[in-house]
Amino acid sequence: MSLSQGRPMVAIPGPSIIPDRVLSAMNRPMPNIYDGELLEISDSLLADLPTVARTSGHTFITVSNGHGAWAMALTNTLSRGDKVLVLESGRFAIGWGEMAQVSGVEMEVLAAESDRVPVDPAAVEERLRADTGHEIDAILCVQVDTANSVRNDIAAIGRAIESAGHPALFMVDCIASMGCEHFEMDDWGVDVTVAASQKGMMVPPGLGFVWANDKALAAHQNADLRSGYWDWTARMDHTAHYLRYAGTPPVQSIFGLREALDMIAEEGIENVWARHEVLAGAVREAVRTWATPGGFELNIGDPNAHANSTTTILTGSIDADRLRQVCSAEAGLTLGLGIGEYGGRAFRIGHMGHLNPPMILGTLGTIEASLAAMGAPTGGSGVAAAAGSVATAMKG
Ligand SMILES: *Cc1c(COP(=O)(O)O)cnc(C)c1O
């Protein structure tokens, strides 16, 4: 017998749970794409998206996943032979740099001390000060790495770049953090920000977002990686609406994103960030309580470097893949797998976007039941600890 009937719970770090309001908003017939409501909604998205990234810069929407948004950011600002400095912290910044390499951009990696710590802003400053000839054209960094669950201090890295007096573009991947983590593009000195629809933004996969400030738009003028499809200049030509998307607009996603942005505005973005912090804190309390020597452990120990959108849990002697299998087959809970070097020795809980205490405490309770069913050793009731931490937040 399996207990898995009921609404499935998918707690992976993207795609995240899509709100019913968003799904309903998308369930509409095709409208006129040359005139009327769709174009008004599309324009309203471009007007509202800067408030989510906290910028007065320009917003572009790609009809793509996050990798497409990566490509748009690179091809519009860089040239063959340019150099990017990748701030290593887990997997994804390196992946972005490798994409640049394919186009003939040189990549230098500022190596992380381990895959369990954030980028060190002092090391960034030191490297930039040594680059007296300004050979580095752009700095690539993630806010949250979805493999190891580290959160980088983007404000501190921005200050390090400023105090080194280095002119490189600061480009930040917020794909796993936009709509989850506090982010201030303009105040923190970020020139290009990249995100996608399917994580904290609560819309199915298929949209990417790129925000560019004036410095990035100036770099665009001399970029020779520009391509017809991704080109910012063409997309800023507002003589025809279809140019914004370089073709037919992503109709369903436009309706869905309008609803999701309304939900974020109704809650208030600061409250969205605070809710993520409370729910992520509950997950971390649970893991700390489950932890035993040789058993569970949070991958990120530094309390200032925990992502509030996803948690990577090392499982020690407990079989991570078996745990995921039991949760899924017996209880209808899908957990994230450990990726890259974490394969088989970690699992991940995604807690981004449309999430509340019943969802997160249900997830933790199901993990606890599955661990008990497996006879796995734990240090105590993680779900009780998590409920306590939610209670503290509820008391305010
Ligand atoms: C998910 C993710 C990506 C890749 O996004 P896709 O939509 O799968 O292309 C890139 N960077 C980070 C930090 C991510 O979490």
CSV table of C-alpha atoms and ligand atoms in Angstrom, one decimal:
chain,number,residue,atom,x,y,z
A,1,MET,CA,0.0,0.0,0.0
A,2,SER,CA,1.1,3.5,-0.8
A,3,LEU,CA,-0.2,6.6,1.0
A,4,SER,CA,0.7,8.9,-2.0
A,5,GLN,CA,-2.8,9.7,-3.2
A,6,GLY,CA,-3.8,13.4,-2.8
A,7,ARG,CA,-2.3,16.5,-4.2
A,8,PRO,CA,1.4,15.8,-5.0
A,9,MET,CA,4.0,17.9,-3.2
A,10,VAL,CA,6.9,18.8,-5.4
A,11,ALA,CA,9.7,20.3,-3.2
A,12,ILE,CA,12.4,20.7,-5.8
A,13,PRO,CA,14.4,23.8,-6.4
A,14,GLY,CA,12.5,24.7,-9.6
A,15,PRO,CA,10.2,24.4,-11.3
A,16,SER,CA,8.4,25.5,-8.1
A,17,ILE,CA,4.8,25.2,-7.2
A,18,ILE,CA,2.7,27.3,-9.5
A,19,PRO,CA,-0.2,29.0,-7.7
A,20,ASP,CA,-3.7,28.0,-8.8
A,21,ARG,CA,-4.4,31.7,-9.5
A,22,VAL,CA,-1.5,31.7,-12.0
A,23,LEU,CA,-2.6,28.5,-13.6
A,24,SER,CA,-6.2,29.8,-14.0
A,25,ALA,CA,-5.0,33.0,-15.5
A,26,MET,CA,-3.1,31.1,-18.1
A,27,ASN,CA,-6.1,28.9,-19.1
A,28,ARG,CA,-7.4,31.2,-21.8
A,29,PRO,CA,-7.9,31.0,-25.5
A,30,MET,CA,-5.4,32.8,-27.8
A,31,PRO,CA,-6.1,36.5,-28.0
A,32,ASN,CA,-5.2,39.0,-30.8
A,33,ILE,CA,-1.5,39.4,-30.6
A,34,TYR,CA,-1.4,42.7,-32.6
A,35,ASP,CA,-3.8,44.8,-30.6
A,36,GLY,CA,-5.7,45.1,-27.3
A,37,GLU,CA,-5.4,43.6,-23.9
A,38,LEU,CA,-2.4,41.3,-24.4
A,39,LEU,CA,-0.3,44.2,-25.5
A,40,GLU,CA,-1.4,46.3,-22.5
A,41,ILE,CA,-0.6,43.4,-20.1
A,42,SER,CA,2.8,42.9,-21.8
A,43,ASP,CA,3.6,46.6,-21.4
A,44,SER,CA,2.5,46.4,-17.8
A,45,LEU,CA,4.9,43.6,-17.1
A,46,LEU,CA,7.8,45.5,-18.5
A,47,ALA,CA,6.7,48.5,-16.3
A,48,ASP,CA,6.5,46.4,-13.1
A,49,LEU,CA,9.5,44.0,-13.4
A,50,PRO,CA,12.0,46.7,-12.5
A,51,THR,CA,10.4,47.0,-9.0
A,52,VAL,CA,11.0,43.3,-8.4
A,53,ALA,CA,14.8,43.6,-9.2
A,54,ARG,CA,14.8,47.1,-7.5
A,55,THR,CA,16.2,48.9,-10.5
A,56,SER,CA,15.5,51.9,-12.7
A,57,GLY,CA,17.2,50.0,-15.5
A,58,HIS,CA,15.7,48.5,-18.6
A,59,THR,CA,14.0,45.1,-18.5
A,60,PHE,CA,14.0,42.5,-21.3
A,61,ILE,CA,11.8,39.3,-21.3
A,62,THR,CA,13.2,36.3,-23.1
A,63,VAL,CA,11.1,33.4,-24.4
A,64,SER,CA,13.4,30.9,-22.9
A,65,ASN,CA,14.6,29.2,-19.8
A,66,GLY,CA,17.3,30.7,-17.6
A,67,HIS,CA,20.1,29.6,-19.9
A,68,GLY,CA,18.5,31.8,-22.6
A,69,ALA,CA,18.6,34.8,-20.2
A,70,TRP,CA,22.3,34.0,-19.6
A,71,ALA,CA,22.9,34.1,-23.4
A,72,MET,CA,21.1,37.4,-23.7
A,73,ALA,CA,23.2,39.0,-21.0
A,74,LEU,CA,26.5,37.8,-22.4
A,75,THR,CA,25.9,38.4,-26.1
A,76,ASN,CA,24.6,41.9,-25.6
A,77,THR,CA,27.5,43.1,-23.5
A,78,LEU,CA,30.7,41.2,-24.5
A,79,SER,CA,33.0,40.7,-27.5
A,80,ARG,CA,35.1,37.9,-28.8
A,81,GLY,CA,38.4,38.0,-26.9
A,82,ASP,CA,36.9,39.7,-23.8
A,83,LYS,CA,37.5,38.2,-20.4
A,84,VAL,CA,35.1,37.3,-17.7
A,85,LEU,CA,36.0,36.6,-14.1
A,86,VAL,CA,33.7,33.9,-12.7
A,87,LEU,CA,33.3,34.0,-8.9
A,88,GLU,CA,33.0,30.3,-8.2
A,89,SER,CA,30.5,29.2,-5.6
A,90,GLY,CA,29.0,25.8,-6.5
A,91,ARG,CA,28.1,25.1,-10.1
A,92,PHE,CA,26.0,27.7,-11.9
A,93,ALA,CA,28.4,30.6,-12.2
A,94,ILE,CA,30.9,28.3,-13.9
A,95,GLY,CA,28.2,27.1,-16.3
A,96,TRP,CA,27.5,30.7,-17.2
A,97,GLY,CA,31.2,31.3,-17.8
A,98,GLU,CA,31.5,28.2,-19.9
A,99,MET,CA,28.7,29.5,-22.1
A,100,ALA,CA,30.7,32.7,-22.6
A,101,GLN,CA,33.7,30.6,-23.5
A,102,VAL,CA,31.8,28.9,-26.4
A,103,SER,CA,31.5,32.3,-27.9
A,104,GLY,CA,35.2,33.0,-27.7
A,105,VAL,CA,35.3,34.9,-24.4
A,106,GLU,CA,38.1,34.1,-22.1
A,107,MET,CA,37.1,32.7,-18.6
A,108,GLU,CA,39.1,33.1,-15.5
A,109,VAL,CA,37.7,31.4,-12.4
A,110,LEU,CA,38.2,32.9,-8.9
A,111,ALA,CA,38.2,29.5,-7.2
A,112,ALA,CA,36.1,28.9,-4.1
A,113,GLU,CA,37.9,27.5,-1.0
A,114,SER,CA,35.3,24.8,-0.9
A,115,ASP,CA,31.8,24.1,-2.2
A,116,ARG,CA,30.4,24.9,1.2
A,117,VAL,CA,31.3,28.6,1.5
A,118,PRO,CA,30.2,31.8,-0.3
A,119,VAL,CA,32.4,34.0,-2.5
A,120,ASP,CA,34.9,36.0,-0.4
A,121,PRO,CA,34.5,39.7,-1.3
A,122,ALA,CA,38.0,40.5,-0.1
A,123,ALA,CA,39.4,37.9,-2.6
A,124,VAL,CA,37.4,39.6,-5.3
A,125,GLU,CA,38.8,43.0,-4.4
A,126,GLU,CA,42.3,41.7,-4.3
A,127,ARG,CA,42.0,40.1,-7.8
A,128,LEU,CA,40.5,43.2,-9.3
A,129,ARG,CA,43.2,45.5,-7.8
A,130,ALA,CA,45.8,43.2,-9.4
A,131,ASP,CA,44.1,43.7,-12.8
A,132,THR,CA,45.8,47.1,-13.3
A,133,GLY,CA,45.4,46.8,-17.1
A,134,HIS,CA,41.6,46.2,-16.7
A,135,GLU,CA,41.7,43.1,-18.8
A,136,ILE,CA,38.6,41.8,-17.0
A,137,ASP,CA,35.4,43.0,-18.8
A,138,ALA,CA,32.7,41.4,-16.7
A,139,ILE,CA,32.3,39.6,-13.4
A,140,LEU,CA,29.8,36.7,-13.3
A,141,CYS,CA,28.3,35.6,-10.0
A,142,VAL,CA,25.2,33.9,-8.7
A,143,GLN,CA,23.2,35.2,-5.7
A,144,VAL,CA,22.1,31.7,-4.8
A,145,ASP,CA,23.7,28.5,-6.1
A,146,THR,CA,21.1,25.8,-6.5
A,147,ALA,CA,23.5,22.9,-6.2
A,148,ASN,CA,25.1,23.7,-2.8
A,149,SER,CA,22.5,26.2,-1.5
A,150,VAL,CA,25.0,29.0,-0.8
A,151,ARG,CA,23.9,32.6,-0.8
A,152,ASN,CA,26.5,35.1,-1.8
A,153,ASP,CA,26.6,38.6,-0.3
A,154,ILE,CA,26.0,40.6,-3.5
A,155,ALA,CA,26.1,43.9,-1.6
A,156,ALA,CA,29.5,43.2,-0.2
A,157,ILE,CA,30.8,42.0,-3.6
A,158,GLY,CA,29.5,45.1,-5.2
A,159,ARG,CA,31.3,47.2,-2.6
A,160,ALA,CA,34.5,45.2,-3.2
A,161,ILE,CA,34.3,46.0,-7.0
A,162,GLU,CA,33.7,49.7,-6.2
A,163,SER,CA,36.5,50.0,-3.8
A,164,ALA,CA,38.9,48.3,-6.2
A,165,GLY,CA,37.8,51.0,-8.7
A,166,HIS,CA,37.4,48.4,-11.4
A,167,PRO,CA,35.3,49.2,-14.4
A,168,ALA,CA,34.1,45.6,-15.2
A,169,LEU,CA,30.4,45.0,-15.5
A,170,PHE,CA,28.9,43.2,-12.5
A,171,MET,CA,26.5,40.5,-13.7
A,172,VAL,CA,24.4,38.5,-11.2
A,173,ASP,CA,22.4,35.3,-11.8
A,174,CYS,CA,19.3,35.6,-9.6
A,175,ILE,CA,17.5,32.7,-11.2
A,176,ALA,CA,17.2,30.8,-7.9
A,177,SER,CA,16.7,33.9,-5.8
A,178,MET,CA,14.5,36.5,-7.5
A,179,GLY,CA,11.3,36.8,-5.5
A,180,CYS,CA,12.9,34.8,-2.6
A,181,GLU,CA,15.9,36.8,-1.4
A,182,HIS,CA,16.4,40.4,-0.6
A,183,PHE,CA,18.0,41.9,-3.7
A,184,GLU,CA,18.8,45.5,-4.6
A,185,MET,CA,20.2,45.8,-8.1
A,186,ASP,CA,20.8,49.6,-8.2
A,187,ASP,CA,21.9,50.0,-4.5
A,188,TRP,CA,24.3,47.0,-4.6
A,189,GLY,CA,26.1,48.1,-7.8
A,190,VAL,CA,24.8,45.4,-10.1
A,191,ASP,CA,24.9,46.2,-13.8
A,192,VAL,CA,23.1,43.2,-15.3
A,193,THR,CA,20.7,40.9,-13.4
A,194,VAL,CA,19.3,37.6,-14.8
A,195,ALA,CA,16.3,35.6,-13.6
A,196,ALA,CA,13.8,33.1,-14.9
A,197,SER,CA,10.1,32.5,-14.4
A,198,GLN,CA,9.9,29.0,-12.8
A,199,LYS,CA,11.5,29.5,-9.4
A,200,GLY,CA,10.6,32.4,-7.0
A,201,MET,CA,8.6,34.1,-9.8
A,202,MET,CA,5.9,31.3,-9.6
A,203,VAL,CA,5.3,31.0,-13.4
A,204,PRO,CA,5.9,27.8,-15.4
A,205,PRO,CA,9.3,27.5,-17.2
A,206,GLY,CA,9.6,29.4,-20.4
A,207,LEU,CA,10.4,33.1,-19.6
A,208,GLY,CA,13.7,34.6,-18.8
A,209,PHE,CA,14.3,38.1,-17.5
A,210,VAL,CA,17.3,40.4,-18.0
A,211,TRP,CA,17.6,43.8,-16.3
A,212,ALA,CA,20.3,46.1,-17.6
A,213,ASN,CA,21.4,49.5,-16.3
A,214,ASP,CA,22.9,52.4,-18.3
A,215,LYS,CA,26.4,51.1,-18.0
A,216,ALA,CA,25.4,47.8,-19.5
A,217,LEU,CA,23.4,49.5,-22.3
A,218,ALA,CA,26.6,51.5,-23.0
A,219,ALA,CA,28.7,48.4,-23.2
A,220,HIS,CA,26.1,47.0,-25.6
A,221,GLN,CA,27.0,49.6,-28.2
A,222,ASN,CA,30.4,48.0,-28.7
A,223,ALA,CA,29.6,44.3,-28.1
A,224,ASP,CA,30.4,42.2,-31.0
A,225,LEU,CA,28.7,39.0,-29.7
A,226,ARG,CA,25.4,40.7,-30.5
A,227,SER,CA,23.1,38.4,-32.4
A,228,GLY,CA,19.9,39.2,-34.3
A,229,TYR,CA,17.6,37.2,-32.0
A,230,TRP,CA,18.8,38.4,-28.6
A,231,ASP,CA,19.7,41.9,-29.6
A,232,TRP,CA,18.7,44.6,-27.1
A,233,THR,CA,18.7,47.4,-29.7
A,234,ALA,CA,16.1,45.6,-31.8
A,235,ARG,CA,14.0,44.7,-28.7
A,236,MET,CA,14.1,48.4,-27.5
A,237,ASP,CA,12.7,49.5,-30.9
A,238,HIS,CA,9.1,50.0,-30.0
A,239,THR,CA,7.7,50.6,-33.5
A,240,ALA,CA,6.1,47.2,-33.3
A,241,HIS,CA,5.2,45.2,-30.2
A,242,TYR,CA,6.4,41.9,-31.5
A,243,LEU,CA,10.0,43.3,-31.5
A,244,ARG,CA,10.1,43.1,-27.7
A,245,TYR,CA,10.0,39.3,-28.0
A,246,ALA,CA,11.7,39.0,-31.4
A,247,GLY,CA,8.5,37.4,-32.7
A,248,THR,CA,5.2,36.0,-31.4
A,249,PRO,CA,4.8,36.9,-27.7
A,250,PRO,CA,4.7,34.0,-25.1
A,251,VAL,CA,0.9,34.5,-24.7
A,252,GLN,CA,0.1,32.1,-21.8
A,253,SER,CA,3.2,33.0,-19.8
A,254,ILE,CA,2.3,36.7,-20.2
A,255,PHE,CA,-1.1,36.1,-18.6
A,256,GLY,CA,0.5,33.9,-15.9
A,257,LEU,CA,3.3,36.4,-15.1
A,258,ARG,CA,0.7,39.3,-14.7
A,259,GLU,CA,-1.1,37.2,-12.0
A,260,ALA,CA,2.2,36.3,-10.3
A,261,LEU,CA,3.4,39.9,-10.2
A,262,ASP,CA,0.0,40.9,-8.8
A,263,MET,CA,0.4,38.3,-6.0
A,264,ILE,CA,3.8,39.6,-5.2
A,265,ALA,CA,2.5,43.2,-5.1
A,266,GLU,CA,-0.4,42.2,-2.9
A,267,GLU,CA,1.9,40.5,-0.4
A,268,GLY,CA,4.6,43.2,-0.6
A,269,ILE,CA,8.1,42.2,-1.8
A,270,GLU,CA,9.6,42.7,1.7
A,271,ASN,CA,7.0,40.3,3.1
A,272,VAL,CA,7.8,37.8,0.4
A,273,TRP,CA,11.5,37.9,1.4
A,274,ALA,CA,10.6,37.6,5.1
A,275,ARG,CA,8.3,34.7,4.5
A,276,HIS,CA,11.0,32.8,2.7
A,277,GLU,CA,13.4,33.5,5.5
A,278,VAL,CA,11.0,32.1,8.1
A,279,LEU,CA,10.2,28.9,6.1
A,280,ALA,CA,13.8,28.3,5.2
A,281,GLY,CA,14.7,28.9,8.8
A,282,ALA,CA,12.2,26.2,9.8
A,283,VAL,CA,13.8,23.8,7.3
A,284,ARG,CA,17.3,24.5,8.7
A,285,GLU,CA,16.0,23.9,12.3
A,286,ALA,CA,14.6,20.6,11.2
A,287,VAL,CA,17.9,19.5,9.7
A,288,ARG,CA,19.9,20.7,12.7
A,289,THR,CA,17.7,18.6,14.9
A,290,TRP,CA,17.8,15.5,12.7
A,291,ALA,CA,21.6,15.8,12.4
A,292,THR,CA,23.8,13.1,13.9
A,293,PRO,CA,27.5,12.4,13.6
A,294,GLY,CA,27.8,10.6,10.3
A,295,GLY,CA,24.2,11.4,9.4
A,296,PHE,CA,22.4,14.5,8.2
A,297,GLU,CA,24.2,17.8,8.0
A,298,LEU,CA,23.5,21.2,6.4
A,299,ASN,CA,25.8,21.7,3.5
A,300,ILE,CA,26.2,25.4,4.3
A,301,GLY,CA,27.4,26.0,7.9
A,302,ASP,CA,27.8,29.8,7.8
A,303,PRO,CA,24.5,31.3,9.1
A,304,ASN,CA,25.0,34.3,6.9
A,305,ALA,CA,25.4,32.3,3.7
A,306,HIS,CA,22.3,30.0,3.8
A,307,ALA,CA,20.0,30.4,0.8
A,308,ASN,CA,16.4,31.0,1.7
A,309,SER,CA,15.2,29.4,-1.5
A,310,THR,CA,16.7,26.0,-1.3
A,311,THR,CA,18.5,23.8,1.2
A,312,THR,CA,21.1,21.1,0.4
A,313,ILE,CA,21.3,18.4,3.0
A,314,LEU,CA,24.3,16.0,3.2
A,315,THR,CA,23.0,12.6,4.3
A,316,GLY,CA,26.2,10.9,5.5
A,317,SER,CA,25.5,7.2,6.0
A,318,ILE,CA,21.8,7.6,5.1
A,319,ASP,CA,21.1,6.7,1.5
A,320,ALA,CA,19.9,10.0,-0.1
A,321,ASP,CA,18.4,8.3,-3.2
A,322,ARG,CA,16.5,5.8,-1.1
A,323,LEU,CA,15.1,8.5,1.1
A,324,ARG,CA,13.8,10.4,-2.0
A,325,GLN,CA,12.4,7.1,-3.4
A,326,VAL,CA,10.5,6.3,-0.2
A,327,CYS,CA,9.1,9.9,0.1
A,328,SER,CA,8.0,9.8,-3.5
A,329,ALA,CA,6.6,6.3,-3.8
A,330,GLU,CA,5.0,6.0,-0.3
A,331,ALA,CA,4.0,9.5,0.4
A,332,GLY,CA,3.7,11.6,-2.8
A,333,LEU,CA,6.5,14.0,-1.9
A,334,THR,CA,9.2,14.7,-4.5
A,335,LEU,CA,12.5,16.0,-3.1
A,336,GLY,CA,15.3,17.5,-5.1
A,337,LEU,CA,18.3,15.2,-6.0
A,338,GLY,CA,21.9,16.1,-5.2
A,339,ILE,CA,23.5,17.3,-8.4
A,340,GLY,CA,27.1,17.2,-9.6
A,341,GLU,CA,29.4,16.1,-6.9
A,342,TYR,CA,26.4,15.9,-4.5
A,343,GLY,CA,24.9,12.9,-6.4
A,344,GLY,CA,23.9,10.1,-4.0
A,345,ARG,CA,25.2,11.9,-0.9
A,346,ALA,CA,22.8,14.8,-0.6
A,347,PHE,CA,19.2,15.8,-1.3
A,348,ARG,CA,17.7,19.2,-1.7
A,349,ILE,CA,14.5,20.8,-0.5
A,350,GLY,CA,13.3,23.6,-2.7
A,351,HIS,CA,11.3,26.3,-0.8
A,352,MET,CA,10.8,29.0,-3.3
A,353,GLY,CA,7.8,30.9,-4.3
A,354,HIS,CA,4.2,29.9,-3.4
A,355,LEU,CA,4.8,28.2,0.0
A,356,ASN,CA,3.3,28.4,3.5
A,357,PRO,CA,3.7,26.5,6.8
A,358,PRO,CA,1.3,23.6,6.0
A,359,MET,CA,3.3,22.9,2.8
A,360,ILE,CA,6.7,23.2,4.5
A,361,LEU,CA,5.8,21.4,7.7
A,362,GLY,CA,4.0,18.7,5.7
A,363,THR,CA,7.2,18.2,3.7
A,364,LEU,CA,9.4,18.0,6.8
A,365,GLY,CA,6.9,15.7,8.6
A,366,THR,CA,6.9,13.4,5.6
A,367,ILE,CA,10.7,13.3,5.5
A,368,GLU,CA,10.7,12.5,9.2
A,369,ALA,CA,8.2,9.7,8.7
A,370,SER,CA,10.2,8.3,5.8
A,371,LEU,CA,13.4,8.4,7.9
A,372,ALA,CA,11.6,6.5,10.7
A,373,ALA,CA,10.2,4.0,8.2
A,374,MET,CA,13.7,3.4,6.9
A,375,GLY,CA,15.1,3.0,10.4
A,376,ALA,CA,17.5,5.8,9.8
A,377,PRO,CA,19.1,7.4,12.9
A,378,THR,CA,18.2,11.0,13.7
A,379,GLY,CA,18.9,13.3,16.6
A,380,GLY,CA,15.3,14.1,17.4
A,381,SER,CA,12.1,15.5,15.9
A,382,GLY,CA,13.0,18.0,13.2
A,383,VAL,CA,9.4,18.7,12.5
A,384,ALA,CA,8.7,19.7,16.1
A,385,ALA,CA,11.8,22.0,16.0
A,386,ALA,CA,10.5,23.5,12.7
A,387,ALA,CA,7.0,24.1,14.1
A,388,GLY,CA,8.7,25.9,17.1
A,389,SER,CA,10.6,28.1,14.7
A,390,VAL,CA,7.4,28.9,12.7
A,391,ALA,CA,5.6,29.6,16.0
A,392,THR,CA,8.3,32.1,17.0
A,393,ALA,CA,7.7,34.0,13.7
A,394,MET,CA,3.9,33.8,14.2
A,395,LYS,CA,4.2,35.5,17.6
A,396,GLY,CA,6.0,38.3,15.7
B,1,LIG,C1,17.9,26.9,-12.4
B,1,LIG,C2,19.1,27.7,-12.5
B,1,LIG,C3,19.7,28.0,-13.7
B,1,LIG,C4,19.3,27.4,-15.0
B,1,LIG,O1,18.0,27.8,-15.3
B,1,LIG,P1,17.3,27.1,-16.5
B,1,LIG,O2,15.9,27.7,-16.5
B,1,LIG,O3,17.2,25.6,-16.2
B,1,LIG,O4,18.0,27.3,-17.8
B,1,LIG,C5,20.8,28.9,-13.7
B,1,LIG,N1,21.3,29.4,-12.5
B,1,LIG,C6,20.8,29.1,-11.3
B,1,LIG,C7,21.3,29.7,-10.1
B,1,LIG,C8,19.7,28.2,-11.3
B,1,LIG,O5,19.1,27.9,-10.1
